[in-house]
């Protein structure tokens, strides 16, 4: 029943855990008890759950009444029926990736992604699939792939957004020119109506519609009657007032209805497309499917003037492409400033100010090339300056990535002004794009702000997120004025205020201007037929104006929402961390800027197999919003801005539920488009918690692992026997909370430093040295597992690197991870004092343990400032990075064993984009390497040793174990000590994996 990819049981179910994902502060216990009696799914009305569901990917925030995770249709029906009886609104929710605020409301939220997330069946012959509403589009497409079929609409967030949400918003993506919107693929739905009754909507003839209509009957009969009335008396008005666009998702889907009726029947399931949870709750759906195209071909047309590109869209459309995407100068410049894209941007002709990415589908490569050739011959020289062609998958992927490259940078602003989504997806006929872009820019100029323009130019939908703050009254006025003036522009150009993301809180108020008073009234009548008491996501899509008298039977919630209310940040918003930060926060707005950075896109809710990357392992293991980066970031910000009760801000429960389970993998600092750094936020708050409440003995022990290891090594092997004595591990578990389920490190009597000294230090004389490396031997390598260190010394020396050892072995990482920031700062200071002069004299700093290497190169900059620490950070390398960066391995002769390797990189290394080096070196050494797109191993330093966290550590680890098992590599290699412990413990027969440097040492033909 659970969405978790791995463990059969929930990590929180283990007997020794201290978390259950909820707080003890529960609202409306009466409602909770009543709902729990009625359903088999989960009911959560605690303060954490309510706050977690108070936001989505929009600028809005409304605390819901509570959250329910229904297990099946019966649960949904029971919740809706009871809520209707009690006059409590309800709101269906998928991935919560909506950009206009349609997934936040004062209602009981039903989250379909936990239990109702299965693809139920596929009928390849009929090209249909039956699915539950909570299945992600990526999962659905993974299921369909063996049949060469796909769910065709491709919204960009499809790896965490679900089919219920796609229907709710009538979503589509870059290929809407070819496929249209979701409505075209909805064949039949099972739905729960506002009174809790369950019904099926699908194709119905106009005769059957008339026969089934009864304006005084059941909800279903009233819907039939209202649809029949609209078709009879308002078809002409719909035709007249609906813009003639490929993409329009504002208001209800009446133009589709009217068009369909011409065939003698209508599909009422499709009327739910774009209804944003206001008409019914979908519990199952049959969707139609499209074949996966045989092949694709891409041309990136480049232009020296932005408006030339915009004007060229119509001519490009003549070539019948599947997608035409626009990138403006701002995004090109931003992408060019990133190391990832500087080479692609460098390929653009000098002076490129805009580009059109044009993709064709084709039955074979030759046809694809012909289509691109015809386009290039037609446009280059005529309007475009040049074209970059991309035919193979990798090249196409790169060009598509370029289209999306600049946006994350826009969304990484830590200022109060943000690139907000509120007028970000207007649609106009493609021939009017030049007037639209020109007019929009004039509005932005007049109001003293700016925005990038990008997106789906083919169907006339450009994404534009103006830079505004809603934290001030003036900013808020600008926010509304931009919408007001752009709506005017769009309506004049025959467009729509939403071509993609829906109305929600940002755009509902403009629907009346778009469609006119009469259709606005029709929307309300349709809504009242489905939902006479305005219980379903009230106020969204349509409603009564604030100053309009309400009909006698309409409740206050029947009024439409306003774009300036319920904002996440408004002029009354106040942020108070409650302490002075201990770390350097070099971004704008410092700690507050980082705490407010998450924009809610839910990128941290993607599965490992469909999304890849590191972020966020604990969400992947638990399927819990509170275990995602978004969940943690939201609760932290809300705690510090007064949305959680004061007493909950730093209490034990908050630490256990919200922060302790963040394993500090740093995945988010790299994978999140805004680079939310939750590991750093956690370190800061944990530090403050220690100041207020003191630290546990176990935290102190882990923070001092260097001293403990020194003692352990001095008394080895006795110290090793001690932990193997019968009952010793149980005692350790009960007394200190260190689990008996993970292998503890043992200690070596001869440390790496001893070994190095015994062999007479470096074997490379200064005069013969190609380079000189100061090898910072970390605690674990020195005292517990010197082999990777010895391998590093041998390989480096074989490559003519003179090796000197740093004096210290503690990088400060253990204390830092545990939030002892004063301790880690002192350690950093000592190490920098030793290393900086050495670096200045031309030496490099090299480490074998990735988390310590990243400590020196990255975390030290959060603890110290000034040229010395910067110099050390700049000149610190992981050993494989060192070999690769200076091509030192080219000085070696290899004789690699005939062995293929699965490579699991360390998440800290990935966070600083240094993970690829090992793969390159291993391959050059002669190994076949399968680099796993893996996340964190789950051990995460001390995390997996903590008894109450062991089950979470296991659940995270299992994701990796599955990837290792599925790999072709005969042997897994991993640079991280924690990862090797975790992988070595995965089953009784598992070997503890070697490090990449040991594999390289094995392959070096000769050594000194
Ligand atoms: C980075 C990013 C990129 C995006 N790109 C695109 C894009 O390319 N194209 C696009 O169209 N959109 C895009 N979106 C918007 C959004 O992702 C889509 O609209 C998506 O389909 C919403 O799915 P969801 O699962 O997140 O739904 P939610 O946001 O949870 O819900 C969407 C609406 O559907 C309703 N709903 C959910 N489940 C049900 C149900 N079972 N029954 C009835 N109603 C239900 C909700 O009440 C809500 O009104 C993007 C968003 C982000 C953050
Ligand atoms: S943490 Fe990052 S990826 Fe997750 S929702 Fe926030 S912005 Fe998106
Ligand atoms: S550091 Fe890792 S576990 Fe913590 S929020 Fe970020 S991705 Fe998730």
CSV table of C-alpha atoms in Angstrom, one decimal, residues 387-641:
chain,number,residue,atom,x,y,z
A,387,UNK,CA,21.5,26.2,-35.9
A,388,UNK,CA,23.0,23.6,-33.6
A,389,UNK,CA,21.7,20.2,-34.6
A,390,UNK,CA,21.3,17.4,-32.1
A,391,UNK,CA,20.4,13.9,-33.3
A,392,UNK,CA,21.7,11.4,-30.8
A,393,UNK,CA,20.0,11.1,-27.4
A,394,UNK,CA,22.9,12.6,-25.4
A,395,UNK,CA,23.2,15.6,-27.7
A,396,UNK,CA,19.4,16.2,-27.6
A,397,UNK,CA,19.4,15.8,-23.8
A,398,UNK,CA,22.0,18.5,-23.5
A,399,UNK,CA,20.1,21.0,-25.6
A,400,UNK,CA,17.0,20.3,-23.6
A,401,UNK,CA,18.9,20.7,-20.4
A,402,UNK,CA,20.1,24.1,-21.7
A,403,UNK,CA,16.5,25.2,-22.2
A,404,UNK,CA,16.0,24.5,-18.5
A,405,UNK,CA,19.4,25.6,-17.2
A,406,UNK,CA,18.9,29.2,-16.3
A,407,UNK,CA,15.6,28.8,-14.4
A,408,UNK,CA,17.0,27.2,-11.3
A,409,UNK,CA,19.4,30.2,-11.0
A,410,UNK,CA,16.4,32.6,-11.1
A,411,UNK,CA,14.8,30.5,-8.4
A,412,UNK,CA,17.9,30.6,-6.2
A,413,UNK,CA,17.5,34.2,-5.1
A,414,UNK,CA,17.7,34.6,-1.4
A,415,UNK,CA,16.5,38.2,-1.5
A,416,UNK,CA,13.0,39.2,-0.4
A,417,UNK,CA,12.3,39.8,-4.1
A,418,UNK,CA,11.7,36.5,-5.8
A,419,UNK,CA,10.8,35.4,-9.3
A,420,UNK,CA,7.2,34.5,-8.4
A,421,UNK,CA,4.7,32.4,-10.3
A,422,UNK,CA,1.5,34.4,-10.7
A,423,UNK,CA,1.3,35.5,-14.3
A,424,UNK,CA,3.8,32.9,-15.5
A,425,UNK,CA,1.8,30.9,-18.1
A,426,UNK,CA,-0.3,33.2,-20.2
A,427,UNK,CA,-1.2,31.8,-23.6
A,428,UNK,CA,-1.7,33.9,-26.8
A,429,UNK,CA,-2.1,32.8,-30.4
A,430,UNK,CA,1.5,32.3,-31.6
A,431,UNK,CA,1.1,35.1,-34.2
A,432,UNK,CA,0.6,37.5,-31.3
A,433,UNK,CA,3.7,36.5,-29.3
A,434,UNK,CA,5.6,39.6,-30.5
A,435,UNK,CA,2.9,42.0,-29.1
A,436,UNK,CA,2.6,39.9,-26.0
A,437,UNK,CA,6.4,40.0,-25.2
A,438,UNK,CA,6.7,43.6,-26.1
A,439,UNK,CA,3.6,44.6,-24.0
A,440,UNK,CA,4.7,42.5,-21.0
A,441,UNK,CA,8.1,44.0,-21.1
A,442,UNK,CA,6.6,47.5,-21.1
A,443,UNK,CA,4.6,46.6,-18.0
A,444,UNK,CA,7.7,45.3,-16.3
A,445,UNK,CA,9.7,48.4,-17.3
A,446,UNK,CA,6.9,50.7,-16.1
A,447,UNK,CA,6.8,49.0,-12.7
A,448,UNK,CA,10.6,48.9,-12.4
A,449,UNK,CA,11.1,45.2,-12.4
A,450,UNK,CA,12.2,42.5,-14.9
A,451,UNK,CA,11.7,38.8,-15.8
A,452,UNK,CA,13.1,36.2,-18.1
A,453,UNK,CA,10.9,34.9,-20.9
A,454,UNK,CA,11.1,31.2,-21.8
A,455,UNK,CA,8.8,28.2,-22.5
A,456,UNK,CA,6.5,26.7,-25.0
A,457,UNK,CA,6.5,29.3,-27.8
A,458,UNK,CA,4.9,26.9,-30.3
A,459,UNK,CA,1.5,26.9,-28.6
A,460,UNK,CA,2.0,30.5,-27.5
A,461,UNK,CA,2.7,29.8,-23.8
A,462,UNK,CA,5.6,31.8,-22.3
A,463,UNK,CA,6.7,31.4,-18.7
A,464,UNK,CA,7.4,34.8,-17.2
A,465,UNK,CA,8.1,35.2,-13.5
A,466,UNK,CA,8.5,38.9,-12.6
A,467,UNK,CA,10.9,39.7,-9.7
A,468,UNK,CA,8.7,41.1,-6.9
A,469,UNK,CA,8.4,41.0,-3.2
A,470,UNK,CA,5.1,40.5,-1.5
A,471,UNK,CA,6.6,41.3,1.9
A,472,UNK,CA,5.9,45.0,1.5
A,473,UNK,CA,2.6,46.9,0.7
A,474,UNK,CA,4.2,48.5,-2.4
A,475,UNK,CA,5.5,45.1,-3.6
A,476,UNK,CA,2.1,43.6,-3.1
A,477,UNK,CA,0.5,46.4,-5.1
A,478,UNK,CA,3.0,45.8,-7.9
A,479,UNK,CA,2.3,42.1,-7.8
A,480,UNK,CA,-1.4,42.8,-8.4
A,481,UNK,CA,-0.9,45.5,-10.9
A,482,UNK,CA,1.4,43.4,-13.1
A,483,UNK,CA,-1.4,40.7,-13.2
A,484,UNK,CA,-4.1,43.3,-13.9
A,485,UNK,CA,-2.2,44.9,-16.8
A,486,UNK,CA,-1.0,41.7,-18.3
A,487,UNK,CA,-4.5,40.2,-18.1
A,488,UNK,CA,-5.7,43.2,-20.1
A,489,UNK,CA,-3.0,42.7,-22.7
A,490,UNK,CA,-3.7,38.9,-23.0
A,491,UNK,CA,-7.5,39.4,-23.3
A,492,UNK,CA,-6.9,42.1,-26.0
A,493,UNK,CA,-4.7,39.6,-27.9
A,494,UNK,CA,-7.2,36.8,-27.8
A,495,UNK,CA,-5.3,34.8,-25.2
A,496,UNK,CA,-5.8,33.2,-21.8
A,497,UNK,CA,-4.3,34.0,-18.4
A,498,UNK,CA,-3.5,30.4,-18.0
A,499,UNK,CA,-2.2,28.1,-20.8
A,500,UNK,CA,-0.7,25.5,-18.4
A,501,UNK,CA,-0.8,25.9,-14.7
A,502,UNK,CA,-4.4,26.7,-13.9
A,503,UNK,CA,-6.3,29.4,-12.0
A,504,UNK,CA,-5.8,28.7,-8.3
A,505,UNK,CA,-5.5,31.7,-6.0
A,506,UNK,CA,-3.3,33.6,-8.4
A,507,UNK,CA,-5.7,33.8,-11.4
A,508,UNK,CA,-9.3,32.9,-10.3
A,509,UNK,CA,-10.0,36.6,-10.0
A,510,UNK,CA,-9.2,37.3,-13.6
A,511,UNK,CA,-11.5,34.7,-15.1
A,512,UNK,CA,-14.4,37.0,-15.0
A,513,UNK,CA,-12.6,39.6,-17.2
A,514,UNK,CA,-11.4,36.8,-19.5
A,515,UNK,CA,-14.8,35.2,-20.1
A,516,UNK,CA,-17.3,38.0,-19.3
A,517,UNK,CA,-20.1,38.2,-16.7
A,518,UNK,CA,-22.4,35.7,-18.3
A,519,UNK,CA,-19.9,32.8,-18.5
A,520,UNK,CA,-18.7,33.6,-15.0
A,521,UNK,CA,-22.3,33.0,-13.9
A,522,UNK,CA,-22.3,29.8,-15.9
A,523,UNK,CA,-19.2,28.6,-14.1
A,524,UNK,CA,-21.0,29.2,-10.8
A,525,UNK,CA,-24.0,27.4,-11.9
A,526,UNK,CA,-22.0,24.4,-13.0
A,527,UNK,CA,-20.1,24.5,-9.7
A,528,UNK,CA,-23.4,24.6,-7.8
A,529,UNK,CA,-24.7,21.6,-9.7
A,530,UNK,CA,-21.7,19.5,-8.7
A,531,UNK,CA,-21.2,21.1,-5.3
A,532,UNK,CA,-24.3,22.9,-4.0
A,533,UNK,CA,-22.7,23.7,-0.6
A,534,UNK,CA,-19.3,24.8,-2.1
A,535,UNK,CA,-17.4,22.2,-0.1
A,536,UNK,CA,-14.9,21.2,-2.8
A,537,UNK,CA,-11.8,23.4,-2.9
A,538,UNK,CA,-14.1,26.5,-2.3
A,539,UNK,CA,-13.3,29.8,-3.8
A,540,UNK,CA,-11.1,28.5,-6.7
A,541,UNK,CA,-11.9,28.8,-10.4
A,542,UNK,CA,-15.1,30.8,-9.8
A,543,UNK,CA,-17.1,32.3,-7.0
A,544,UNK,CA,-18.9,35.3,-5.8
A,545,UNK,CA,-17.1,38.7,-5.8
A,546,UNK,CA,-16.1,40.1,-2.4
A,547,UNK,CA,-18.7,42.9,-2.7
A,548,UNK,CA,-21.4,40.9,-4.3
A,549,UNK,CA,-24.5,39.8,-2.3
A,550,UNK,CA,-24.5,36.0,-1.8
A,551,UNK,CA,-27.6,34.0,-2.7
A,552,UNK,CA,-29.6,32.9,0.5
A,553,UNK,CA,-28.4,29.3,0.3
A,554,UNK,CA,-24.7,30.1,-0.5
A,555,UNK,CA,-22.1,30.0,2.4
A,556,UNK,CA,-19.5,32.7,2.8
A,557,UNK,CA,-16.9,30.3,1.4
A,558,UNK,CA,-18.6,30.6,-2.0
A,559,UNK,CA,-16.7,33.8,-2.6
A,560,UNK,CA,-13.8,33.7,-5.0
A,561,UNK,CA,-10.3,33.8,-3.6
A,562,UNK,CA,-8.1,36.9,-4.0
A,563,UNK,CA,-4.6,36.9,-5.4
A,564,UNK,CA,-3.4,39.2,-2.6
A,565,UNK,CA,-4.6,37.1,0.3
A,566,UNK,CA,-3.1,34.1,2.0
A,567,UNK,CA,0.4,34.7,0.6
A,568,UNK,CA,3.3,32.9,2.1
A,569,UNK,CA,5.0,36.2,2.5
A,570,UNK,CA,2.9,39.3,3.1
A,571,UNK,CA,3.5,42.7,4.7
A,572,UNK,CA,2.7,41.1,8.1
A,573,UNK,CA,5.2,38.3,7.8
A,574,UNK,CA,7.9,38.3,10.4
A,575,UNK,CA,10.9,36.0,10.7
A,576,UNK,CA,12.8,35.5,13.9
A,577,UNK,CA,15.2,32.6,14.1
A,578,UNK,CA,15.5,33.2,17.8
A,579,UNK,CA,19.3,33.1,17.8
A,580,UNK,CA,22.4,34.6,16.1
A,581,UNK,CA,23.7,32.2,13.5
A,582,UNK,CA,27.0,30.5,14.2
A,583,UNK,CA,27.9,29.8,10.6
A,584,UNK,CA,28.8,32.1,7.7
A,585,UNK,CA,25.8,32.7,5.6
A,586,UNK,CA,27.2,34.5,2.6
A,587,UNK,CA,23.9,34.6,0.6
A,588,UNK,CA,21.5,37.6,0.6
A,589,UNK,CA,19.4,37.7,3.8
A,590,UNK,CA,21.8,35.2,5.4
A,591,UNK,CA,20.2,32.4,7.5
A,592,UNK,CA,16.7,33.8,6.8
A,593,UNK,CA,17.4,33.8,3.1
A,594,UNK,CA,18.2,30.1,3.2
A,595,UNK,CA,15.3,29.2,5.5
A,596,UNK,CA,12.9,30.9,3.0
A,597,UNK,CA,14.5,29.6,-0.2
A,598,UNK,CA,12.4,26.5,-0.8
A,599,UNK,CA,9.8,27.4,-3.4
A,600,UNK,CA,7.9,24.2,-3.1
A,601,UNK,CA,8.5,22.5,-6.5
A,602,UNK,CA,8.6,19.1,-4.8
A,603,UNK,CA,11.8,18.1,-6.7
A,604,UNK,CA,12.8,16.4,-3.4
A,605,UNK,CA,9.8,14.0,-3.7
A,606,UNK,CA,11.0,12.2,-6.8
A,607,UNK,CA,11.8,8.4,-6.6
A,608,UNK,CA,15.3,7.1,-7.0
A,609,UNK,CA,14.4,5.0,-10.1
A,610,UNK,CA,12.6,7.8,-12.0
A,611,UNK,CA,14.4,10.8,-10.7
A,612,UNK,CA,17.9,9.6,-9.7
A,613,UNK,CA,20.3,11.9,-7.8
A,614,UNK,CA,20.7,12.0,-4.1
A,615,UNK,CA,17.8,14.2,-2.9
A,616,UNK,CA,16.0,13.3,-0.7
A,617,UNK,CA,16.8,9.8,0.6
A,618,UNK,CA,14.6,9.9,3.7
A,619,UNK,CA,11.6,10.9,1.7
A,620,UNK,CA,12.4,8.0,-0.7
A,621,UNK,CA,12.6,5.6,2.2
A,622,UNK,CA,9.5,6.8,4.0
A,623,UNK,CA,7.2,8.4,1.5
A,624,UNK,CA,6.5,11.1,4.1
A,625,UNK,CA,6.3,14.8,3.2
A,626,UNK,CA,8.0,15.6,6.6
A,627,UNK,CA,11.0,13.6,5.5
A,628,UNK,CA,11.4,15.5,2.3
A,629,UNK,CA,13.6,18.6,2.0
A,630,UNK,CA,10.5,20.6,1.2
A,631,UNK,CA,8.8,19.3,4.4
A,632,UNK,CA,11.8,20.2,6.6
A,633,UNK,CA,12.3,23.6,5.0
A,634,UNK,CA,8.7,24.5,5.3
A,635,UNK,CA,8.4,23.5,9.0
A,636,UNK,CA,11.7,25.3,9.9
A,637,UNK,CA,10.5,28.5,8.2
A,638,UNK,CA,7.1,28.2,9.7
A,639,UNK,CA,8.5,27.6,13.2
A,640,UNK,CA,10.6,30.7,12.8
A,641,UNK,CA,7.8,32.9,11.4
